[in-house]
């Protein structure tokens, strides 16, 4: 099935995307003709069992991985076929990342980590927005600390601030709560949802945690490299139900 | 980005400094060489400016042979005393004095040995009284023909005092004099630049130093008031004509100083050579360190890429790190170099007999050289890892991308090509096809060969390392260590390659020198048919020589069948500078040195005849009956007729002149004597008698054949030792490399080590595992070094076949020593990393993210 939203413009879009690894006998198709749109100003979760291709889809959407067939667009930029320089520019201007492992530079302070993408691109932060971000993540008194001096939740909030501060077209979050206890996880998810509701940020999150997916506005389900279902305004229960159906041996339609 | 780079640099400062140490040492040699040259150069300038301060203008006859100053003091041609009157008559001359001054007055100290100087001249001169520069400290000037005065430094070195009878060797054999005075120089100095000076009365100086009466070596002129030295020089040159050289005191000082500086530049090149070795090894070390750092930072660098850093920025950050390391290493190296330069200058000054050093000089070239070399090397070495860093995909930030085991094909092909280029260059250089750039070609060949072999090392390492490791496989830790050392062939290879360079150079030099030694020994053993040899070691500025009368007396000793004295000089033969020799006994050519006649008669020589070797005859197109003009160091040019041609061999000289010619040699005394005993005569019976004959020739001694060979090859031994000590430095740097690699391997495998400990590997076993890894790597490096070094050495020996190195001698003992040494190096290098590995907290390591 195809997950589309009939809105004026999508922040990210996949069009009949195939991703095939290996060749000949050992050929494995991770994505099989996925088409999806992720609309602006919304929080979308991608769910699916292990090996469903959800991470691959995100990597392809973000331009981290190439697609075998089909096209990927972010905003009005066609990602497919961009060279390294084009991809670098894309990552600078339009894409933000939040990782499961936080991926902060251990040698830099929290503030330096947050400002790193801007300083790499050689830009100055917008002070008003920077203040908003810092206040939203609630880290003002921790800015001079190094990652090792912060708790896991705090580190992930630094990572979120880092993704937000450049105001990218879309933020891709890869299991952002995977390494956090449930309380810190909830904090981070609330914070992500707020940044969508209050500041119109677009977020695409990959997760296998139904509770986390419930924070999203919409959930897209993947199985065996294809989109098999979707939920609007999900709750943990509806997500869990859908997941159970996906795990069932019988192919579930829409 | 800049800040991120610098901060990550600070986090790894110890490791980077460790690898930077190699650069520090290299830079130290470079800047030390420049500091030394500059300091000594200015010291020489000061010395000679002082020595010639009293001279406004100096007149001397054109030398017969234009010897470049680096080869020795030019022998000034004596000029008739009448020139002094002509000079005095020139307007503008206030005063002029005839000076006798020549190299070669060797005083015998109270211990019966000649007082040598290591470089500065041993001057014999005529006493012209005290001056502003020269002041008697004790006694008076020489008045009688058997009286001398000497400078204070010489008196002290020879432990002689006023009133003593002292022997002096000059052009004539030993003569005894009464020491009547000791002098020093203004400013309380005992010598000028370490020179030993003996002053005779003028007639004695003329006879002993110049070989005939009423001649001077130069005329020292004082300009009248109002006449500039330059103007007076031009006036004198015009008056005296083209046969005379007229120079101002300043020119003389500059010329003399330039000569010494030329000699100094040779020393400079040696230091720069060692700098090159240290830097070559350092390059491997830095390359390895940065590769490992990049590998460790994969996730971090991928993150940078994911949040928008371009490939260029990543390269930039690695290169910037390298620049910072290079900068710090250069600063440290420069400081160390200034220290080393100062120390060497001080030692040099002491050795040269108290050279007064000018202030320590740090020329711009030292600073520039230090930073250029240090930073360039570091950046070049980091370039490859930087490129690799830029190729890290951003996706590596999200998942553990297993860095695929890249195939070694490209590296191997590249290595084969580079090795091939090296081999071709070596072939061209050693084969003498490279013309003027022979040395550069050979060095380039060696460099390419090293880099090529280093590139081939990964592929070689697989079979060799597993073979070496088999020795340790009897225990589990040993087996694990062996497998670990084969795990990352590139890293193992680069680490081993650094050790290879040092060991290969030492082995190569040892092969060459051992072969040279063996060949000389074999030559002397098989070819020279003389049981006793008179010779001296040439440690001073001139070869040792002895009284020719010894030869006649020796011939009269019962049992002595044949005696030959060998003389030598650099002469101009048919317009070309050529080494000429005189055999006091021409028959010895055949009977002692085994020469074979190619044409004419080589058993005798009339006073106007000469013999040439077949090579010389071929090169100069000479045949029996050809006439050749010969200009010796003294006297006028003469024409000789070729009366015979002998086959060229290791023992033959290009040109042999009749015994009468030796009187005109720069050193008119024999420098070697060969004695052939009658069959059945005991060497032990004759040797003491010859020793007694040599009582008045303390520079030389008589030795049997074994002793002679030892004497001839002893210098090679000390040369070998010196080179080995300096190359040991390269090996020390390589050890640092092994420590570095191991430390990083341990760090990388924290989790794995924790796991091994968790399933029951004991601390001691852990340490043994790391040690085996180190030993395998270092033995592998040493093995490569021995093989490559032997190859290079054998190639050089092969190329030098015509120069007399005929036997290839492989130092098996040394090679085994190197391998054992390598094993010890491995154990030592493993100590710290092994302790670190053993201390890993088991739980922490497994939970470690």
Short mmCIF file of C-alpha atoms in Angstrom, two decimals, chain B residues 507-691:
data_model
loop_
_atom_site.label_atom_id
_atom_site.label_comp_id
_atom_site.label_asym_id
_atom_site.label_seq_id
_atom_site.Cartn_x
_atom_site.Cartn_y
_atom_site.Cartn_z
CA UNK B 507 72.61 -4.71 8.16
CA UNK B 508 73.40 -3.13 4.81
CA UNK B 509 76.25 -1.06 6.20
CA UNK B 510 77.57 -4.06 8.10
CA UNK B 511 77.50 -6.21 4.97
CA UNK B 512 79.38 -3.55 3.01
CA UNK B 513 82.00 -2.86 5.67
CA UNK B 514 82.49 -6.52 6.54
CA UNK B 515 82.94 -7.31 2.88
CA UNK B 516 85.39 -4.43 2.52
CA UNK B 517 87.27 -5.65 5.56
CA UNK B 518 87.33 -9.22 4.33
CA UNK B 519 88.45 -8.16 0.89
CA UNK B 520 91.26 -6.03 2.23
CA UNK B 521 92.34 -8.86 4.47
CA UNK B 522 92.20 -11.39 1.67
CA UNK B 523 94.11 -9.06 -0.60
CA UNK B 524 96.85 -8.47 1.92
CA UNK B 525 96.90 -12.13 2.83
CA UNK B 526 97.04 -13.56 -0.68
CA UNK B 527 98.69 -10.97 -2.82
CA UNK B 528 101.19 -8.95 -0.82
CA UNK B 529 104.29 -11.07 -0.51
CA UNK B 530 105.74 -9.22 2.42
CA UNK B 531 106.08 -10.63 5.91
CA UNK B 532 106.59 -7.30 7.64
CA UNK B 533 104.96 -3.96 6.90
CA UNK B 534 105.90 -0.52 8.17
CA UNK B 535 102.97 1.87 8.30
CA UNK B 536 101.17 4.34 10.49
CA UNK B 537 97.55 5.17 10.99
CA UNK B 538 96.52 8.37 9.33
CA UNK B 539 94.60 10.11 12.08
CA UNK B 540 96.18 13.52 11.58
CA UNK B 541 95.85 15.87 8.64
CA UNK B 542 98.68 14.16 6.76
CA UNK B 543 99.70 10.53 6.29
CA UNK B 544 102.38 9.21 8.64
CA UNK B 545 105.82 8.89 7.09
CA UNK B 546 109.26 7.68 8.11
CA UNK B 547 112.97 8.22 7.51
CA UNK B 548 114.01 6.71 4.14
CA UNK B 549 117.31 5.69 5.70
CA UNK B 550 115.38 2.97 7.53
CA UNK B 551 114.85 1.21 4.21
CA UNK B 552 118.56 0.86 3.48
CA UNK B 553 119.37 -0.23 7.03
CA UNK B 554 116.56 -2.77 6.96
CA UNK B 555 117.84 -4.22 3.70
CA UNK B 556 121.16 -4.88 5.42
CA UNK B 557 119.59 -7.02 8.15
CA UNK B 558 120.32 -10.70 7.59
CA UNK B 559 117.28 -12.62 6.41
CA UNK B 560 115.67 -9.63 4.74
CA UNK B 561 115.40 -10.48 1.08
CA UNK B 562 113.75 -7.42 -0.37
CA UNK B 563 112.70 -4.00 0.95
CA UNK B 564 110.42 -1.50 -0.71
CA UNK B 565 109.32 1.96 0.44
CA UNK B 566 106.18 3.43 -1.06
CA UNK B 567 105.80 7.18 -1.62
CA UNK B 568 102.72 8.91 -2.94
CA UNK B 569 101.61 12.33 -4.13
CA UNK B 570 98.85 14.04 -6.05
CA UNK B 571 100.40 15.35 -9.23
CA UNK B 572 99.36 16.75 -12.58
CA UNK B 573 100.13 14.12 -15.21
CA UNK B 574 99.53 15.15 -18.79
CA UNK B 575 97.21 17.91 -17.60
CA UNK B 576 95.12 15.72 -15.29
CA UNK B 577 95.30 15.42 -11.54
CA UNK B 578 96.51 11.90 -10.86
CA UNK B 579 97.82 9.94 -7.90
CA UNK B 580 101.43 9.06 -8.54
CA UNK B 581 103.59 6.66 -6.56
CA UNK B 582 107.23 5.83 -6.18
CA UNK B 583 108.50 2.43 -5.20
CA UNK B 584 112.00 2.76 -3.80
CA UNK B 585 112.63 -0.68 -5.21
CA UNK B 586 111.00 -0.96 -8.62
CA UNK B 587 111.50 -4.73 -8.69
CA UNK B 588 109.07 -4.98 -5.76
CA UNK B 589 106.19 -4.25 -8.13
CA UNK B 590 106.48 -7.75 -9.48
CA UNK B 591 107.99 -9.57 -6.56
CA UNK B 592 105.98 -8.13 -3.66
CA UNK B 593 102.80 -6.80 -5.29
CA UNK B 594 102.54 -9.41 -8.02
CA UNK B 595 102.28 -6.90 -10.88
CA UNK B 596 102.29 -8.39 -14.37
CA UNK B 597 103.80 -6.69 -17.36
CA UNK B 598 101.35 -5.85 -20.14
CA UNK B 599 103.94 -4.11 -22.30
CA UNK B 600 107.55 -3.02 -22.04
CA UNK B 601 109.77 -3.68 -19.04
CA UNK B 602 108.40 -3.05 -15.57
CA UNK B 603 111.36 -4.37 -13.61
CA UNK B 604 113.45 -1.20 -13.74
CA UNK B 605 113.12 2.54 -14.26
CA UNK B 606 115.63 5.12 -15.50
CA UNK B 607 115.33 8.64 -13.94
CA UNK B 608 113.33 9.91 -16.93
CA UNK B 609 111.07 6.89 -17.32
CA UNK B 610 107.66 6.07 -15.87
CA UNK B 611 105.39 3.04 -15.60
CA UNK B 612 101.61 3.25 -15.96
CA UNK B 613 98.80 0.81 -15.28
CA UNK B 614 96.88 -0.69 -18.17
CA UNK B 615 93.77 1.29 -17.13
CA UNK B 616 95.69 4.54 -17.17
CA UNK B 617 97.30 3.67 -20.48
CA UNK B 618 93.89 2.96 -21.96
CA UNK B 619 92.26 6.08 -20.57
CA UNK B 620 95.10 8.38 -21.61
CA UNK B 621 95.88 6.55 -24.81
CA UNK B 622 99.47 5.85 -23.78
CA UNK B 623 101.80 3.18 -25.03
CA UNK B 624 105.44 2.31 -24.42
CA UNK B 625 107.49 5.21 -25.72
CA UNK B 626 104.81 7.90 -25.13
CA UNK B 627 106.11 11.02 -23.42
CA UNK B 628 104.10 12.69 -20.65
CA UNK B 629 104.74 15.97 -18.78
CA UNK B 630 104.44 15.59 -15.01
CA UNK B 631 104.18 18.42 -12.47
CA UNK B 632 104.82 17.32 -8.90
CA UNK B 633 104.12 19.33 -5.74
CA UNK B 634 107.61 20.79 -5.79
CA UNK B 635 110.08 21.61 -8.51
CA UNK B 636 109.44 22.21 -12.16
CA UNK B 637 107.48 20.11 -14.61
CA UNK B 638 109.43 17.25 -16.20
CA UNK B 639 108.74 14.98 -19.10
CA UNK B 640 108.86 11.23 -18.58
CA UNK B 641 108.80 8.45 -21.15
CA UNK B 642 106.54 5.45 -20.60
CA UNK B 643 108.87 2.47 -20.41
CA UNK B 644 106.41 -0.17 -19.27
CA UNK B 645 102.75 -0.90 -18.64
CA UNK B 646 101.53 -3.23 -15.87
CA UNK B 647 98.13 -4.90 -15.62
CA UNK B 648 95.81 -2.92 -13.37
CA UNK B 649 95.04 -4.65 -10.10
CA UNK B 650 93.95 -3.71 -6.59
CA UNK B 651 97.54 -3.11 -5.62
CA UNK B 652 98.83 -1.14 -8.57
CA UNK B 653 98.98 2.64 -8.74
CA UNK B 654 97.89 4.55 -11.84
CA UNK B 655 101.40 5.93 -12.34
CA UNK B 656 104.75 4.86 -10.92
CA UNK B 657 107.68 7.27 -11.14
CA UNK B 658 111.39 6.54 -10.61
CA UNK B 659 112.72 6.85 -7.01
CA UNK B 660 114.44 10.16 -7.81
CA UNK B 661 111.04 11.83 -8.24
CA UNK B 662 110.09 11.30 -4.58
CA UNK B 663 112.22 14.27 -3.54
CA UNK B 664 109.69 16.58 -5.19
CA UNK B 665 106.67 14.98 -3.49
CA UNK B 666 104.74 17.01 -0.91
CA UNK B 667 105.86 14.39 1.60
CA UNK B 668 109.30 13.31 0.37
CA UNK B 669 109.41 10.36 2.76
CA UNK B 670 108.02 6.85 2.42
CA UNK B 671 104.55 6.35 3.93
CA UNK B 672 104.64 2.55 3.85
CA UNK B 673 107.44 0.03 3.83
CA UNK B 674 107.23 -3.64 2.78
CA UNK B 675 109.81 -6.22 3.81
CA UNK B 676 110.12 -9.62 2.22
CA UNK B 677 112.08 -12.15 4.25
CA UNK B 678 114.19 -14.95 2.90
CA UNK B 679 112.54 -18.36 3.14
CA UNK B 680 113.07 -19.88 6.56
CA UNK B 681 113.71 -16.56 8.30
CA UNK B 682 111.76 -16.06 11.51
CA UNK B 683 109.54 -12.98 11.52
CA UNK B 684 109.97 -12.69 15.27
CA UNK B 685 113.72 -12.42 14.90
CA UNK B 686 113.60 -9.57 12.37
CA UNK B 687 110.70 -7.52 13.74
CA UNK B 688 112.52 -6.20 16.86
CA UNK B 689 115.46 -5.07 14.76
CA UNK B 690 113.14 -3.06 12.50
CA UNK B 691 111.46 -1.61 15.57
#
